Amino acid sequence: MKRGRLRVMLGAAPGVGKTYAMLEEGARLQSEGRDVVVAVVETHGRAATSALLDGLEVLPRVEVAHRGVALDEMDLDGVLARAPELALVDELAHTNAPGSRHAKRWEDVTTLLDAGIDVISTVNIQHIASLNDVVQQITGVPQRETIPDAVLRDADQVELVDLAPQALRDRLSQGVVYPAARVDAALSNYFRLGNLTALRELALLWLADEVDSALRAYRAEHGISAPWEARERIVVALTGGPEGDTLLRRGARIAQRSGGGQLYAVHVTSPDGLARPGAGILAAQRALVETLGGTFHQLVAEQVPQALVEFARSVNATQLVIGVSRRGRLRALLGGAGTSQGVIRLAGDIDVHIVSHAQAGRIGLPKLNGALSVRRRIVGLIVAVAGLPLLTALLALFRSDQTITTDVLLFQLLVVVVALIGGIWPALVAAIAAGFFLDFFFLPPLYVVRIADPLHALALVIFVSVAALVSVVVDQAARRATVAARASAEAEVLVAVAGSVIRGGDALYVLVGRLREAFALASVQVRQGDEIAAASADPSIARDGDEETVLPLGEKAELVLRGRVLDASDRRVLGAFASQVEAALLQRRLTEEAEEARPIAEADRLRSALLAAVGHDLRRPLAAATASVTSLRSPDVRLSRADRAELLETADESLRALGTLVTDLLDVSRLQAGVLGVASRTVALDDVVGGALDELGLAPGDIQLELTRVAPVQADPVLLQRAVVNLLSNAMRYAPAGHPPVVATSELGDRVQLRVIDAGPGIPAERREDVFVPFQRLGDTDNTLGIGLGLALSKGFVEAMSGTLEPEDTPGGGLTMVIELPATTGRRP
């Protein structure tokens, strides 16, 4: 019998529409003439999903008794007896009731497939066994129902039912996914935007890996070696040098920009084990690769370029990143093509990035102590030594009395070429040697060194004079070029230095690093007294005989340089560096003074607000209490018993309001000073809520309680109750008639949340932080309702207990204040 085909609708989270898509596909296939039955489906009370069942044959379920409870499960035997072409089986990861034929529903599906029945099923990403721990880290919720990865990998077709995270939250807010009573807690816990985004990424990556595996199998089966750019794969070549960190980060950025690209790092070693890099550097780079989400590979090969390209093709790489060669120009000239040129030649259709790095791009100043480099002089000598014999041999073939003038001019040209290349000393050597060759091989008597004719002696003098003149011109041009390069480098350094200061921040470390690099020093320090304000060092440059140069600065500081002795030309640029270092020191001092003054300014602002608030709010209850007591004590006023009772009640209310105001002001002062006393212990949230309701005098009908069984929290019960009282007071003030505030609790991982929900006008997102500022009423001009300390105190109390207080939108409109506190290890009995 031909085995049935399994098709799975994969989703990132509940509510994305997996069951809906399954039923919709079943109805479509039935309309095409396929025999389709619904073996089991969970609509979760969703009307749109239930409506799709119309017109489909729904098989009855079987009841399984467990501990006196009847549980409905899919009737596997009934489906096998019905033997449809296609069965729709919802929730592939479902655990069957004890006593069923199989423990898991996916095992039932396997039986249906073995019977030749095609199956369409559904599953969420959190139920895949290999991703179970990752999902728990993201959501904080353990998943007990899982399916083996092999079940999903062996499916004939896996389709991702995708929905944007915000669209899913909107669907949840509209009550499409869960009943209204569960919406708020779901939005704040499992269905947070960050959770949904991470789960969606996980689902996309899992499916992409499956597609990638199928693509690799297809290419291997058909012998295809050329890369297919279905997905960017970046290979970074590591030499084991310090520039490897730069290359890896560049490769990671390329992979990230390409949208989920893969990163491979590869190091090729020689089979003889020679020229191995430091093990510490490679180990650090291996760790960096893993941090960046890539994989590290080590190869052994004779030909590095060929090994790199072959590895890139083996992983279907699209881009290869290598560093600029660290070889000098002479070594590159004498040593032939390097690794980078070899890779470019062999890469073919693989893109090659040659990346510069710190080892190849440091800012340095050219030396002024020579016009031409040693390399040019050596090359000039080589041209002279090799060119003169070759030219002599060539001219000797055509030697005659009529060619002597041409011979002299050609030797003269060679001397000029040597002068242009190597300067004065190679040119003088070439001129003397050329005179010898002319006299020995071309002037009679031949093969004898003799200057019998004065004209020959004059010719030799002209040779030497021309060589000297040309070499002087070349030397001057080279000197001017060096001076220009020096000026350009100085300008580049000074622009970088000025930019470091202009950009602000702490530019001192940037300046010190630039200074050390510019002059190739072993170390640079800025000392202020006994303290080191900034330092930069390169141990690889340090030598035993390094000189120490000390340059006094302002701000009672000094600049200490260790390394080579700086010449006069270096001192000019050093002076510019010193000026900028002084400016940076001054900038740092002013910044520190500004930071020190900031708390003072904040305290002055609070003090001014406090005085302004106290000027009105303290006077009002004090005046009322004073007037009541004065009336009671006045002998001229006859008061009835009711009048006296009213005056006493007024005085009592005013004094209590005054006491609350003074307590709040003292608490604000303690919070600002960081001396608030917190006596944390294990507290049950329902006890705190009950105490807050009693303090406010709220009856059961005034508030709606949705207190679930949660772990106790670690908090100060007095401060926590005061915070809840403040939040409830605000909620009662703004809740519309007929919509009492809601107090709800929930638990997520090791955190417990208490939510105070109202359906009032809410607060605009851009003003939410303002509600926690002391003496802030958000434009409320009703001064009878306090001085704007309630929410500021509540936030301070909660944060002092290692918790958070955050405002959120209430689904449908309003404000939800969420207190989140750490849970204790044990649960309340």
mmCIF file of N, CA and C in Angstrom, residues 357-403:
data_model
loop_
_atom_site.group_PDB
_atom_site.id
_atom_site.type_symbol
_atom_site.label_atom_id
_atom_site.label_comp_id
_atom_site.label_asym_id
_atom_site.label_seq_id
_atom_site.Cartn_x
_atom_site.Cartn_y
_atom_site.Cartn_z
ATOM 1 N N HIS A 357 42.624 46.926 7.191
ATOM 2 C CA HIS A 357 42.553 46.734 8.644
ATOM 3 C C HIS A 357 43.612 47.585 9.311
ATOM 4 N N ALA A 358 43.605 47.573 10.636
ATOM 5 C CA ALA A 358 44.490 48.453 11.405
ATOM 6 C C ALA A 358 45.953 48.183 11.120
ATOM 7 N N GLN A 359 46.300 46.922 10.861
ATOM 8 C CA GLN A 359 47.704 46.594 10.624
ATOM 9 C C GLN A 359 48.206 47.185 9.313
ATOM 10 N N ALA A 360 47.256 47.472 8.390
ATOM 11 C CA ALA A 360 47.674 47.991 7.091
ATOM 12 C C ALA A 360 47.324 49.458 6.910
ATOM 13 N N GLY A 361 46.629 50.059 7.863
ATOM 14 C CA GLY A 361 46.143 51.413 7.639
ATOM 15 C C GLY A 361 46.410 52.411 8.727
ATOM 16 N N ARG A 362 47.408 52.218 9.532
ATOM 17 C CA ARG A 362 47.695 53.188 10.579
ATOM 18 C C ARG A 362 48.247 54.484 9.992
ATOM 19 N N ILE A 363 47.928 55.583 10.652
ATOM 20 C CA ILE A 363 48.429 56.878 10.212
ATOM 21 C C ILE A 363 49.855 57.039 10.707
ATOM 22 N N GLY A 364 50.800 57.255 9.804
ATOM 23 C CA GLY A 364 52.196 57.484 10.179
ATOM 24 C C GLY A 364 52.759 58.647 9.397
ATOM 25 N N LEU A 365 53.795 59.279 9.920
ATOM 26 C CA LEU A 365 54.402 60.417 9.258
ATOM 27 C C LEU A 365 55.674 59.983 8.545
ATOM 28 N N PRO A 366 55.851 60.320 7.254
ATOM 29 C CA PRO A 366 57.080 59.968 6.539
ATOM 30 C C PRO A 366 58.285 60.688 7.129
ATOM 31 N N LYS A 367 59.442 60.049 7.045
ATOM 32 C CA LYS A 367 60.687 60.631 7.542
ATOM 33 C C LYS A 367 61.243 61.607 6.514
ATOM 34 N N LEU A 368 61.924 62.631 7.034
ATOM 35 C CA LEU A 368 62.529 63.622 6.159
ATOM 36 C C LEU A 368 64.037 63.457 6.057
ATOM 37 N N ASN A 369 64.608 62.379 6.568
ATOM 38 C CA ASN A 369 66.061 62.255 6.607
ATOM 39 C C ASN A 369 66.629 61.600 5.354
ATOM 40 N N GLY A 370 65.893 61.482 4.291
ATOM 41 C CA GLY A 370 66.419 60.916 3.050
ATOM 42 C C GLY A 370 65.515 61.256 1.901
ATOM 43 N N ALA A 371 66.118 61.501 0.709
ATOM 44 C CA ALA A 371 65.301 61.852 -0.446
ATOM 45 C C ALA A 371 64.750 60.614 -1.115
ATOM 46 N N LEU A 372 65.635 59.636 -1.399
ATOM 47 C CA LEU A 372 65.224 58.409 -2.054
ATOM 48 C C LEU A 372 65.328 57.246 -1.075
ATOM 49 N N SER A 373 64.419 56.314 -1.215
ATOM 50 C CA SER A 373 64.423 55.177 -0.314
ATOM 51 C C SER A 373 65.562 54.214 -0.654
ATOM 52 N N VAL A 374 65.911 53.397 0.318
ATOM 53 C CA VAL A 374 66.952 52.390 0.102
ATOM 54 C C VAL A 374 66.545 51.441 -1.014
ATOM 55 N N ARG A 375 65.258 51.134 -1.078
ATOM 56 C CA ARG A 375 64.783 50.208 -2.120
ATOM 57 C C ARG A 375 65.052 50.761 -3.502
ATOM 58 N N ARG A 376 64.796 52.079 -3.710
ATOM 59 C CA ARG A 376 65.045 52.669 -5.034
ATOM 60 C C ARG A 376 66.533 52.645 -5.373
ATOM 61 N N ARG A 377 67.379 52.897 -4.368
ATOM 62 C CA ARG A 377 68.819 52.865 -4.635
ATOM 63 C C ARG A 377 69.275 51.458 -5.037
ATOM 64 N N ILE A 378 68.726 50.453 -4.348
ATOM 65 C CA ILE A 378 69.097 49.070 -4.691
ATOM 66 C C ILE A 378 68.643 48.730 -6.100
ATOM 67 N N VAL A 379 67.421 49.145 -6.439
ATOM 68 C CA VAL A 379 66.914 48.879 -7.787
ATOM 69 C C VAL A 379 67.778 49.594 -8.830
ATOM 70 N N GLY A 380 68.198 50.833 -8.516
ATOM 71 C CA GLY A 380 69.073 51.560 -9.443
ATOM 72 C C GLY A 380 70.388 50.841 -9.679
ATOM 73 N N LEU A 381 70.970 50.323 -8.585
ATOM 74 C CA LEU A 381 72.223 49.561 -8.740
ATOM 75 C C LEU A 381 72.011 48.294 -9.558
ATOM 76 N N ILE A 382 70.877 47.626 -9.333
ATOM 77 C CA ILE A 382 70.581 46.405 -10.097
ATOM 78 C C ILE A 382 70.467 46.728 -11.588
ATOM 79 N N VAL A 383 69.820 47.854 -11.914
ATOM 80 C CA VAL A 383 69.686 48.246 -13.319
ATOM 81 C C VAL A 383 71.054 48.530 -13.923
ATOM 82 N N ALA A 384 71.898 49.193 -13.138
ATOM 83 C CA ALA A 384 73.237 49.510 -13.648
ATOM 84 C C ALA A 384 74.071 48.251 -13.866
ATOM 85 N N VAL A 385 74.064 47.372 -12.858
ATOM 86 C CA VAL A 385 74.876 46.157 -12.940
ATOM 87 C C VAL A 385 74.391 45.229 -14.049
ATOM 88 N N ALA A 386 73.099 45.138 -14.213
ATOM 89 C CA ALA A 386 72.561 44.238 -15.244
ATOM 90 C C ALA A 386 72.516 44.901 -16.613
ATOM 91 N N GLY A 387 72.255 46.213 -16.638
ATOM 92 C CA GLY A 387 72.054 46.879 -17.920
ATOM 93 C C GLY A 387 73.330 47.128 -18.708
ATOM 94 N N LEU A 388 74.397 47.479 -17.998
ATOM 95 C CA LEU A 388 75.647 47.798 -18.709
ATOM 96 C C LEU A 388 76.198 46.609 -19.481
ATOM 97 N N PRO A 389 76.346 45.403 -18.908
ATOM 98 C CA PRO A 389 76.822 44.262 -19.707
ATOM 99 C C PRO A 389 75.902 43.920 -20.865
ATOM 100 N N LEU A 390 74.563 43.994 -20.626
ATOM 101 C CA LEU A 390 73.639 43.675 -21.716
ATOM 102 C C LEU A 390 73.768 44.676 -22.861
ATOM 103 N N LEU A 391 73.840 45.955 -22.506
ATOM 104 C CA LEU A 391 73.961 46.966 -23.543
ATOM 105 C C LEU A 391 75.292 46.811 -24.296
ATOM 106 N N THR A 392 76.355 46.506 -23.555
ATOM 107 C CA THR A 392 77.668 46.312 -24.192
ATOM 108 C C THR A 392 77.624 45.147 -25.170
ATOM 109 N N ALA A 393 77.055 44.047 -24.742
ATOM 110 C CA ALA A 393 76.983 42.876 -25.627
ATOM 111 C C ALA A 393 76.165 43.170 -26.870
ATOM 112 N N LEU A 394 75.081 43.908 -26.698
ATOM 113 C CA LEU A 394 74.232 44.223 -27.843
ATOM 114 C C LEU A 394 74.944 45.146 -28.818
ATOM 115 N N LEU A 395 75.606 46.192 -28.314
ATOM 116 C CA LEU A 395 76.282 47.150 -29.197
ATOM 117 C C LEU A 395 77.507 46.537 -29.859
ATOM 118 N N ALA A 396 78.156 45.572 -29.174
ATOM 119 C CA ALA A 396 79.353 44.944 -29.751
ATOM 120 C C ALA A 396 79.032 44.190 -31.037
ATOM 121 N N LEU A 397 77.805 43.769 -31.190
ATOM 122 C CA LEU A 397 77.424 43.042 -32.405
ATOM 123 C C LEU A 397 77.451 43.946 -33.633
ATOM 124 N N PHE A 398 77.251 45.224 -33.422
ATOM 125 C CA PHE A 398 77.178 46.166 -34.553
ATOM 126 C C PHE A 398 78.306 47.196 -34.498
ATOM 127 N N ARG A 399 79.417 46.835 -33.865
ATOM 128 C CA ARG A 399 80.499 47.796 -33.635
ATOM 129 C C ARG A 399 81.184 48.163 -34.955
ATOM 130 N N SER A 400 81.421 49.483 -35.135
ATOM 131 C CA SER A 400 82.194 50.009 -36.280
ATOM 132 C C SER A 400 82.605 51.434 -35.948
ATOM 133 N N ASP A 401 83.422 52.006 -36.818
ATOM 134 C CA ASP A 401 83.873 53.376 -36.566
ATOM 135 C C ASP A 401 82.733 54.374 -36.685
ATOM 136 N N GLN A 402 81.682 54.020 -37.481
ATOM 137 C CA GLN A 402 80.575 54.942 -37.666
ATOM 138 C C GLN A 402 79.557 54.902 -36.508
ATOM 139 N N THR A 403 79.598 53.880 -35.668
ATOM 140 C CA THR A 403 78.588 53.730 -34.602
ATOM 141 C C THR A 403 79.047 54.264 -33.258
#
